[in-house]
Short mmCIF file of C-alpha atoms and ligand atoms in Angstrom, two decimals:
data_model
loop_
_atom_site.label_atom_id
_atom_site.label_comp_id
_atom_site.label_asym_id
_atom_site.label_seq_id
_atom_site.Cartn_x
_atom_site.Cartn_y
_atom_site.Cartn_z
CA MET A 391 16.47 -7.76 24.71
CA LYS A 392 13.52 -6.89 22.40
CA CYS A 393 12.91 -3.24 22.08
CA LYS A 394 9.21 -2.39 22.97
CA LYS A 395 8.97 0.07 20.13
CA SER A 396 9.21 -2.71 17.63
CA TYR A 397 6.51 -4.85 16.19
CA CYS A 398 8.25 -6.86 13.39
CA VAL A 399 6.21 -8.72 10.69
CA LEU A 400 7.65 -11.31 8.45
CA GLY A 401 5.87 -11.31 5.00
CA ILE A 402 5.84 -14.22 2.70
CA GLU A 403 4.52 -14.06 -0.94
CA THR A 404 4.43 -17.27 -3.02
CA SER A 405 1.23 -16.97 -4.88
CA CYS A 406 2.72 -17.29 -8.50
CA ASP A 407 6.09 -17.22 -9.86
CA GLU A 408 7.87 -14.88 -7.44
CA THR A 409 9.18 -15.95 -3.91
CA GLY A 410 9.14 -12.73 -1.87
CA VAL A 411 10.16 -12.20 1.65
CA ALA A 412 10.21 -9.11 3.70
CA LEU A 413 10.29 -7.66 7.24
CA TYR A 414 8.06 -4.76 8.19
CA ASP A 415 8.21 -2.96 11.31
CA VAL A 416 5.18 -1.02 12.44
CA HIS A 417 7.41 1.71 13.87
CA ARG A 418 10.42 1.65 11.72
CA GLY A 419 8.79 0.79 8.42
CA LEU A 420 10.22 -1.58 5.76
CA LEU A 421 13.47 -3.11 7.24
CA ALA A 422 14.46 -5.36 4.22
CA HIS A 423 13.02 -7.30 1.50
CA VAL A 424 14.19 -9.94 -0.80
CA LEU A 425 12.78 -11.51 -3.97
CA HIS A 426 13.51 -14.53 -6.30
CA SER A 427 11.81 -14.38 -9.64
CA GLN A 428 11.00 -17.58 -11.60
CA ILE A 429 10.80 -15.86 -15.04
CA GLU A 430 13.67 -17.73 -16.39
CA LEU A 431 12.49 -20.97 -15.10
CA HIS A 432 9.04 -20.69 -16.99
CA ALA A 433 10.31 -18.71 -19.99
CA GLU A 434 10.99 -21.74 -22.28
CA TYR A 435 7.24 -22.77 -21.74
CA GLY A 436 5.80 -19.37 -22.60
CA GLY A 437 3.92 -19.17 -19.23
CA VAL A 438 3.81 -20.30 -15.61
CA VAL A 439 4.19 -24.10 -15.09
CA PRO A 440 2.46 -24.51 -11.72
CA GLU A 441 4.19 -27.60 -10.56
CA LEU A 442 7.53 -26.00 -11.38
CA ALA A 443 6.59 -22.90 -9.55
CA SER A 444 5.84 -24.93 -6.28
CA ARG A 445 9.06 -26.94 -6.45
CA ASP A 446 11.15 -23.73 -6.92
CA HIS A 447 9.20 -21.83 -3.99
CA ILE A 448 10.18 -24.96 -1.71
CA GLN A 449 13.88 -24.59 -2.70
CA LYS A 450 14.02 -20.81 -2.14
CA ILE A 451 11.82 -19.90 0.57
CA LEU A 452 14.09 -20.80 3.56
CA PRO A 453 17.42 -19.20 2.16
CA LEU A 454 15.36 -16.26 1.52
CA ILE A 455 14.03 -15.97 5.04
CA GLU A 456 17.58 -16.43 6.25
CA SER A 457 18.72 -13.62 3.79
CA VAL A 458 16.05 -11.18 4.75
CA LEU A 459 16.91 -11.58 8.47
CA GLU A 460 20.57 -11.10 7.71
CA LYS A 461 19.89 -8.03 5.67
CA ALA A 462 17.85 -6.40 8.51
CA SER A 463 20.28 -7.67 11.13
CA CYS A 464 17.45 -9.53 12.84
CA ALA A 465 17.21 -12.93 14.41
CA LEU A 466 14.25 -15.28 14.23
CA GLN A 467 13.27 -14.22 17.81
CA ASP A 468 12.92 -10.51 16.70
CA ILE A 469 9.93 -11.51 14.45
CA ASP A 470 6.60 -10.76 16.33
CA ALA A 471 4.08 -12.13 13.64
CA ILE A 472 4.07 -13.84 10.33
CA ALA A 473 1.87 -12.76 7.16
CA TYR A 474 1.70 -15.08 4.29
CA THR A 475 -0.42 -14.91 1.03
CA ALA A 476 -3.31 -17.35 1.34
CA GLY A 477 -4.91 -16.65 -2.10
CA PRO A 478 -5.79 -15.92 -4.85
CA GLY A 479 -3.10 -17.81 -6.87
CA LEU A 480 -1.85 -21.21 -7.69
CA VAL A 481 -2.92 -23.73 -5.09
CA GLY A 482 0.41 -25.59 -4.90
CA ALA A 483 2.45 -22.40 -4.78
CA LEU A 484 0.23 -20.84 -2.13
CA LEU A 485 0.57 -23.85 0.02
CA ILE A 486 4.28 -23.48 0.34
CA GLY A 487 4.27 -20.03 1.68
CA ALA A 488 1.33 -20.84 3.88
CA MET A 489 2.73 -24.05 5.34
CA VAL A 490 6.30 -22.56 5.86
CA GLY A 491 4.68 -19.17 7.51
CA ARG A 492 2.09 -21.05 9.66
CA SER A 493 4.73 -23.62 10.94
CA LEU A 494 7.30 -21.03 11.72
CA ALA A 495 4.71 -18.89 13.53
CA PHE A 496 3.76 -22.11 15.55
CA ALA A 497 7.43 -22.91 16.29
CA LEU A 498 8.13 -19.35 17.50
CA ASN A 499 4.77 -19.10 19.34
CA ILE A 500 3.70 -15.92 17.56
CA PRO A 501 0.62 -14.98 15.59
CA ALA A 502 0.15 -15.62 11.98
CA VAL A 503 -2.15 -13.86 9.53
CA ALA A 504 -3.37 -15.09 6.10
CA VAL A 505 -3.26 -12.11 3.53
CA HIS A 506 -5.28 -11.62 0.32
CA HIS A 507 -2.73 -11.10 -2.56
CA MET A 508 -4.82 -8.26 -4.03
CA GLU A 509 -5.06 -6.51 -0.70
CA GLY A 510 -1.35 -6.63 -0.53
CA HIS A 511 -1.18 -4.99 -4.06
CA LEU A 512 -3.84 -2.35 -3.03
CA LEU A 513 -1.90 -1.32 0.06
CA ALA A 514 1.47 -1.37 -1.57
CA PRO A 515 1.53 2.40 -2.06
CA MET A 516 1.37 2.72 1.66
CA LEU A 517 5.08 1.79 1.77
CA GLU A 518 6.02 4.97 0.11
CA PRO A 519 7.09 8.05 2.22
CA ASN A 520 3.96 10.01 1.12
CA PRO A 521 1.06 7.39 1.39
CA PRO A 522 -2.56 8.09 0.29
CA ASP A 523 -5.25 8.61 2.85
CA PHE A 524 -8.73 6.79 2.81
CA PRO A 525 -10.95 6.99 1.01
CA PHE A 526 -9.69 6.25 -2.47
CA VAL A 527 -10.54 4.63 -5.83
CA ALA A 528 -8.15 1.94 -6.55
CA LEU A 529 -7.21 0.47 -10.00
CA LEU A 530 -5.82 -2.96 -9.62
CA VAL A 531 -4.09 -4.04 -12.92
CA SER A 532 -2.18 -7.28 -12.73
CA GLY A 533 -1.71 -10.69 -14.67
CA GLY A 534 -5.07 -11.89 -13.30
CA HIS A 535 -7.09 -8.76 -12.41
CA THR A 536 -8.41 -5.56 -13.88
CA GLN A 537 -10.57 -4.10 -11.04
CA LEU A 538 -11.76 -0.69 -10.10
CA ILE A 539 -12.58 -0.64 -6.23
CA SER A 540 -13.84 1.78 -3.95
CA VAL A 541 -11.81 1.66 -0.64
CA LYS A 542 -13.48 3.45 2.14
CA GLU A 543 -10.91 1.95 4.72
CA LEU A 544 -8.94 -1.15 5.46
CA GLY A 545 -11.27 -4.02 4.58
CA ASP A 546 -13.99 -1.97 3.25
CA TYR A 547 -13.97 -2.68 -0.45
CA GLU A 548 -16.79 -2.48 -3.14
CA LEU A 549 -16.21 -3.46 -6.55
CA LEU A 550 -17.00 -0.63 -9.10
CA GLY A 551 -15.71 -2.35 -12.35
CA ASP A 552 -14.17 -5.64 -13.43
CA SER A 553 -12.91 -7.16 -16.72
CA VAL A 554 -15.48 -9.28 -18.44
CA ASP A 555 -12.61 -11.31 -20.14
CA ASP A 556 -8.88 -10.99 -20.08
CA ALA A 557 -7.14 -9.04 -17.38
CA VAL A 558 -4.99 -6.25 -18.67
CA GLY A 559 -1.67 -7.91 -17.78
CA GLU A 560 -2.87 -11.03 -19.64
CA ALA A 561 -3.64 -8.96 -22.70
CA PHE A 562 -0.23 -7.51 -22.51
CA ASP A 563 1.44 -11.00 -22.10
CA LYS A 564 -0.74 -12.54 -25.05
CA THR A 565 -0.08 -9.50 -27.33
CA GLY A 566 3.58 -9.71 -26.38
CA LYS A 567 3.61 -13.30 -27.39
CA LEU A 568 2.18 -12.50 -30.91
CA LEU A 569 4.90 -10.11 -31.31
CA GLY A 570 7.54 -12.49 -30.55
CA LEU A 571 8.30 -11.29 -26.95
CA GLY A 572 9.10 -13.49 -24.19
CA TYR A 573 7.07 -14.28 -21.17
CA PRO A 574 5.79 -12.29 -19.33
CA GLY A 575 5.45 -9.70 -22.18
CA GLY A 576 4.25 -6.59 -20.35
CA ALA A 577 7.57 -4.94 -19.65
CA ALA A 578 9.06 -6.02 -23.03
CA LEU A 579 6.09 -4.61 -24.83
CA GLU A 580 6.32 -1.30 -23.08
CA LYS A 581 10.09 -1.23 -24.25
CA LEU A 582 9.17 -2.01 -27.89
CA ALA A 583 6.21 0.55 -27.87
CA LYS A 584 8.66 3.22 -27.21
CA GLN A 585 10.14 2.84 -30.65
CA GLY A 586 6.66 2.55 -32.30
CA ASN A 587 4.90 5.21 -34.32
CA PRO A 588 1.64 6.30 -32.50
CA GLU A 589 0.04 7.54 -35.81
CA ARG A 590 0.19 4.39 -37.85
CA PHE A 591 -2.55 2.17 -36.27
CA HIS A 592 -5.53 3.12 -34.20
CA PHE A 593 -6.82 0.35 -32.10
CA PRO A 594 -10.39 0.49 -30.38
CA ARG A 595 -10.92 1.70 -26.90
CA PRO A 596 -13.15 -1.20 -25.67
CA MET A 597 -16.31 -0.38 -23.84
CA VAL A 598 -15.71 3.26 -23.36
CA ASN A 599 -19.01 4.15 -25.17
CA ARG A 600 -21.05 2.03 -22.77
CA PRO A 601 -21.96 3.35 -19.38
CA GLY A 602 -20.37 1.60 -16.35
CA LEU A 603 -16.87 0.81 -15.31
CA ASP A 604 -16.25 -2.74 -16.63
CA PHE A 605 -13.48 -3.60 -19.10
CA SER A 606 -12.86 -5.96 -21.91
CA PHE A 607 -9.28 -6.69 -23.23
CA SER A 608 -9.42 -9.81 -25.26
CA GLY A 609 -10.67 -7.94 -28.43
CA LEU A 610 -7.46 -5.99 -28.30
CA LYS A 611 -5.30 -8.83 -28.55
CA THR A 612 -7.31 -10.14 -31.54
CA PHE A 613 -7.11 -6.67 -33.15
CA ALA A 614 -3.28 -6.92 -32.72
CA ALA A 615 -3.39 -10.50 -34.22
CA ASN A 616 -5.43 -9.33 -37.27
CA THR A 617 -3.43 -6.21 -37.81
CA LEU A 618 -0.23 -8.42 -37.74
CA ARG A 619 -1.63 -10.92 -40.15
CA ASN A 620 -3.10 -8.30 -42.50
CA THR A 621 -0.14 -5.81 -42.72
CA PRO A 622 2.91 -6.77 -45.05
CA PHE A 623 5.93 -7.08 -42.82
CA ASP A 624 8.33 -4.33 -42.39
CA ALA A 625 10.87 -3.24 -39.85
CA THR A 626 8.86 -1.17 -37.66
CA LEU A 627 5.55 -3.38 -37.81
CA HIS A 628 5.98 -5.04 -34.43
CA ALA A 629 6.91 -1.72 -32.55
CA ASP A 630 3.90 0.10 -34.22
CA ILE A 631 1.47 -2.55 -33.17
CA ALA A 632 2.90 -2.59 -29.63
CA ARG A 633 2.47 1.21 -29.46
CA ALA A 634 -1.10 1.23 -30.80
CA PHE A 635 -2.06 -1.60 -28.39
CA GLN A 636 -0.52 0.30 -25.46
CA GLU A 637 -2.05 3.53 -26.35
CA ALA A 638 -5.50 1.92 -26.54
CA VAL A 639 -4.99 0.10 -23.22
CA VAL A 640 -3.80 3.33 -21.36
CA GLU A 641 -6.59 5.56 -22.81
CA THR A 642 -9.25 3.00 -21.90
CA LEU A 643 -7.93 2.72 -18.42
CA VAL A 644 -7.78 6.63 -18.06
CA ILE A 645 -11.24 7.08 -19.08
CA LYS A 646 -12.69 4.38 -16.63
CA CYS A 647 -10.61 5.93 -13.75
CA ARG A 648 -11.87 9.38 -14.46
CA ARG A 649 -15.45 8.01 -14.64
CA ALA A 650 -14.88 6.17 -11.27
CA LEU A 651 -13.48 9.18 -9.50
CA LYS A 652 -16.35 11.31 -10.83
CA LYS A 653 -18.92 8.59 -9.66
CA MET A 654 -17.51 8.48 -6.13
CA ARG A 655 -16.74 12.18 -5.93
CA TRP A 656 -13.37 11.17 -4.35
CA LYS A 657 -10.04 12.96 -4.94
CA THR A 658 -7.62 10.12 -4.72
CA LEU A 659 -6.69 7.55 -7.05
CA VAL A 660 -4.43 4.46 -6.20
CA VAL A 661 -2.82 2.33 -8.94
CA ALA A 662 -1.37 -1.03 -8.20
CA GLY A 663 -0.44 -4.48 -9.58
CA GLY A 664 2.20 -5.45 -12.18
CA VAL A 665 0.92 -3.29 -14.98
CA SER A 666 1.12 -0.12 -12.72
CA ALA A 667 4.91 -0.36 -13.58
CA ASN A 668 4.05 0.79 -17.15
CA SER A 669 5.24 4.34 -17.72
CA ALA A 670 2.77 5.12 -20.38
CA LEU A 671 -0.04 4.30 -17.97
CA ARG A 672 1.64 6.32 -15.10
CA THR A 673 1.95 9.29 -17.58
CA GLY A 674 -1.67 9.06 -18.95
CA LEU A 675 -3.17 8.68 -15.40
CA SER A 676 -1.09 11.62 -13.94
CA ASP A 677 -2.17 13.96 -16.70
CA MET A 678 -5.78 13.16 -16.27
CA ILE A 679 -5.46 13.62 -12.50
CA VAL A 680 -3.91 17.03 -12.73
CA GLN A 681 -6.93 18.14 -15.01
CA LEU A 682 -9.38 16.76 -12.29
CA ASN A 683 -7.34 18.47 -9.45
CA CYS A 684 -6.93 15.05 -7.72
CA GLN A 685 -4.05 13.02 -6.57
CA VAL A 686 -2.60 9.67 -7.83
CA TYR A 687 -0.46 7.36 -5.88
CA PHE A 688 1.65 4.38 -7.35
CA PRO A 689 3.87 1.96 -5.60
CA ARG A 690 7.56 2.12 -6.31
CA THR A 691 8.34 0.09 -9.59
CA GLU A 692 9.86 -2.81 -7.70
CA PHE A 693 6.63 -3.15 -5.61
CA CYS A 694 4.29 -3.01 -8.49
CA THR A 695 4.81 -6.65 -9.29
CA ASP A 696 4.60 -9.38 -6.76
CA ASN A 697 6.74 -9.04 -3.63
CA GLY A 698 6.95 -9.77 0.04
CA ALA A 699 6.93 -6.20 1.45
CA MET A 700 3.11 -5.60 0.51
CA ILE A 701 2.32 -9.01 2.17
CA ALA A 702 4.19 -7.87 5.32
CA TYR A 703 2.50 -4.49 5.30
CA ALA A 704 -1.05 -5.73 4.68
CA GLY A 705 -0.62 -8.50 7.23
CA CYS A 706 0.65 -6.04 9.78
CA GLN A 707 -2.32 -3.78 9.33
CA ARG A 708 -4.71 -6.91 9.83
CA LEU A 709 -2.81 -7.90 12.94
CA LEU A 710 -3.15 -4.36 14.35
CA ALA A 711 -6.74 -4.56 13.64
CA GLY A 712 -6.84 -7.69 15.85
CA GLU A 713 -6.96 -10.41 13.23
CA SER A 714 -5.01 -13.64 13.23
CA THR A 715 -5.40 -16.98 11.39
CA PRO A 716 -5.88 -20.32 13.42
CA LEU A 717 -3.39 -23.21 13.22
CA GLN A 718 -5.28 -24.99 10.26
CA VAL A 719 -3.74 -23.94 7.04
CA ASP A 720 -6.20 -22.91 4.34
CA VAL A 721 -5.45 -21.46 0.90
CA PHE A 722 -7.90 -20.02 -1.58
CA PRO A 723 -6.98 -20.12 -5.12
CA ARG A 724 -10.06 -18.10 -6.07
CA TRP A 725 -10.85 -15.50 -3.45
CA PRO A 726 -12.75 -12.52 -4.29
CA LEU A 727 -11.38 -9.32 -2.49
CA MET A 728 -14.86 -8.18 -1.60
CA GLU A 729 -15.23 -11.25 0.63
CA LEU A 730 -12.74 -9.65 3.12
O1 KG4 B 1671 0.96 -8.20 -10.02
P1 KG4 B 1671 1.87 -9.04 -10.85
O2 KG4 B 1671 3.34 -9.27 -10.63
O3 KG4 B 1671 1.23 -10.60 -10.83
C1 KG4 B 1671 -0.18 -10.92 -10.60
O4 KG4 B 1671 -0.54 -10.83 -9.52
O5 KG4 B 1671 -0.67 -11.13 -11.66
O6 KG4 B 1671 1.58 -8.67 -12.35
C2 KG4 B 1671 2.22 -9.49 -13.51
C3 KG4 B 1671 1.66 -8.71 -14.76
C4 KG4 B 1671 2.06 -9.52 -16.10
O7 KG4 B 1671 0.99 -9.72 -16.86
C5 KG4 B 1671 3.11 -8.62 -16.59
O8 KG4 B 1671 3.31 -8.66 -18.01
C6 KG4 B 1671 2.62 -7.29 -16.35
O9 KG4 B 1671 2.05 -7.40 -14.94
N1 KG4 B 1671 3.62 -6.13 -16.23
C7 KG4 B 1671 3.55 -5.03 -17.28
C8 KG4 B 1671 4.62 -4.38 -16.94
N2 KG4 B 1671 5.41 -4.87 -15.90
C9 KG4 B 1671 4.70 -5.95 -15.52
N3 KG4 B 1671 2.55 -4.89 -17.93
C10 KG4 B 1671 2.74 -3.57 -18.77
N4 KG4 B 1671 3.94 -2.78 -18.65
C11 KG4 B 1671 4.85 -3.11 -17.74
N5 KG4 B 1671 5.94 -2.36 -17.51
ZN1 ZN B 1672 0.23 -9.94 -8.12
#
């Protein structure tokens, strides 16, 4: 017998190089989540190979669904709805999660809902014990996005600032590659930067002297390349460049977040997406927030990068708001969050 106090959503994430599956219950919270990362599969190519990503999602998705059910001691019949990432992302990869999610929902005769990947990231801090209240300013920092967004409530999103070129995660990955780190370079660059001397190089803080909330990070990667080329090699060169790069990124993001909070006159900042795992960024933003007498919220580290839990949570909120997606499966490789 199904307990009436349960409304259980299966979340499926396959937008890029992680297969994530989770079960979120509206009353009991997150029941279980599992993740398979394809990092090793793509490492030798220095970036994600879309066809390999799709093939791997196909192989992993059903065993992962079985495993999440087992972890939560649930049966297929305990699932009340299915949420899947419908975009933005790699078209082939998205199609795997969308087809499996939509078909399973059809077979079980339950609703399905298409979730926006970045809305998943944005709401990931809601999975924590002390979640933020609306409204808030959100900083979304991932491999494909660097955006400041005003969030009045679920689905009411306004773009305050965006990157005019590379996303910040992309800049971490490209600079990491220059420094001989594997793919993706963000976490490895952070580790290397810890050994670096912050006094040795000073990198520019792009676009901070101009009004507005837009970002530009491709110049920092070029600055790193030029510094590497023009400095005679020594044992700490790579670590010192990593440190200077990271300090420039963090200070730039801190300045823009402060500006966004002042513009909106709001007291809450939410930071999400893969780069929000970076501890220098977390410290920089937390220090600034104390000065402003505001609050900052981050997801737990494992939910900063792609995962099924954030999709299950976002899908659950959409379902509770009365939404569901018809039988026809559509995915949206490019899908601005503001269209929601
Ligand atoms: O959100 P995510 O998993 O995927 C996208 O939706 O893009 O973000 C992945 C990005 C990669 O660029 C990765 O290098 C970066 O997040 N990242 C980090 C750290 N961990 C992951 N960047 C800086 N420091 C980290 N600790
Ligand atoms: Zn992501």
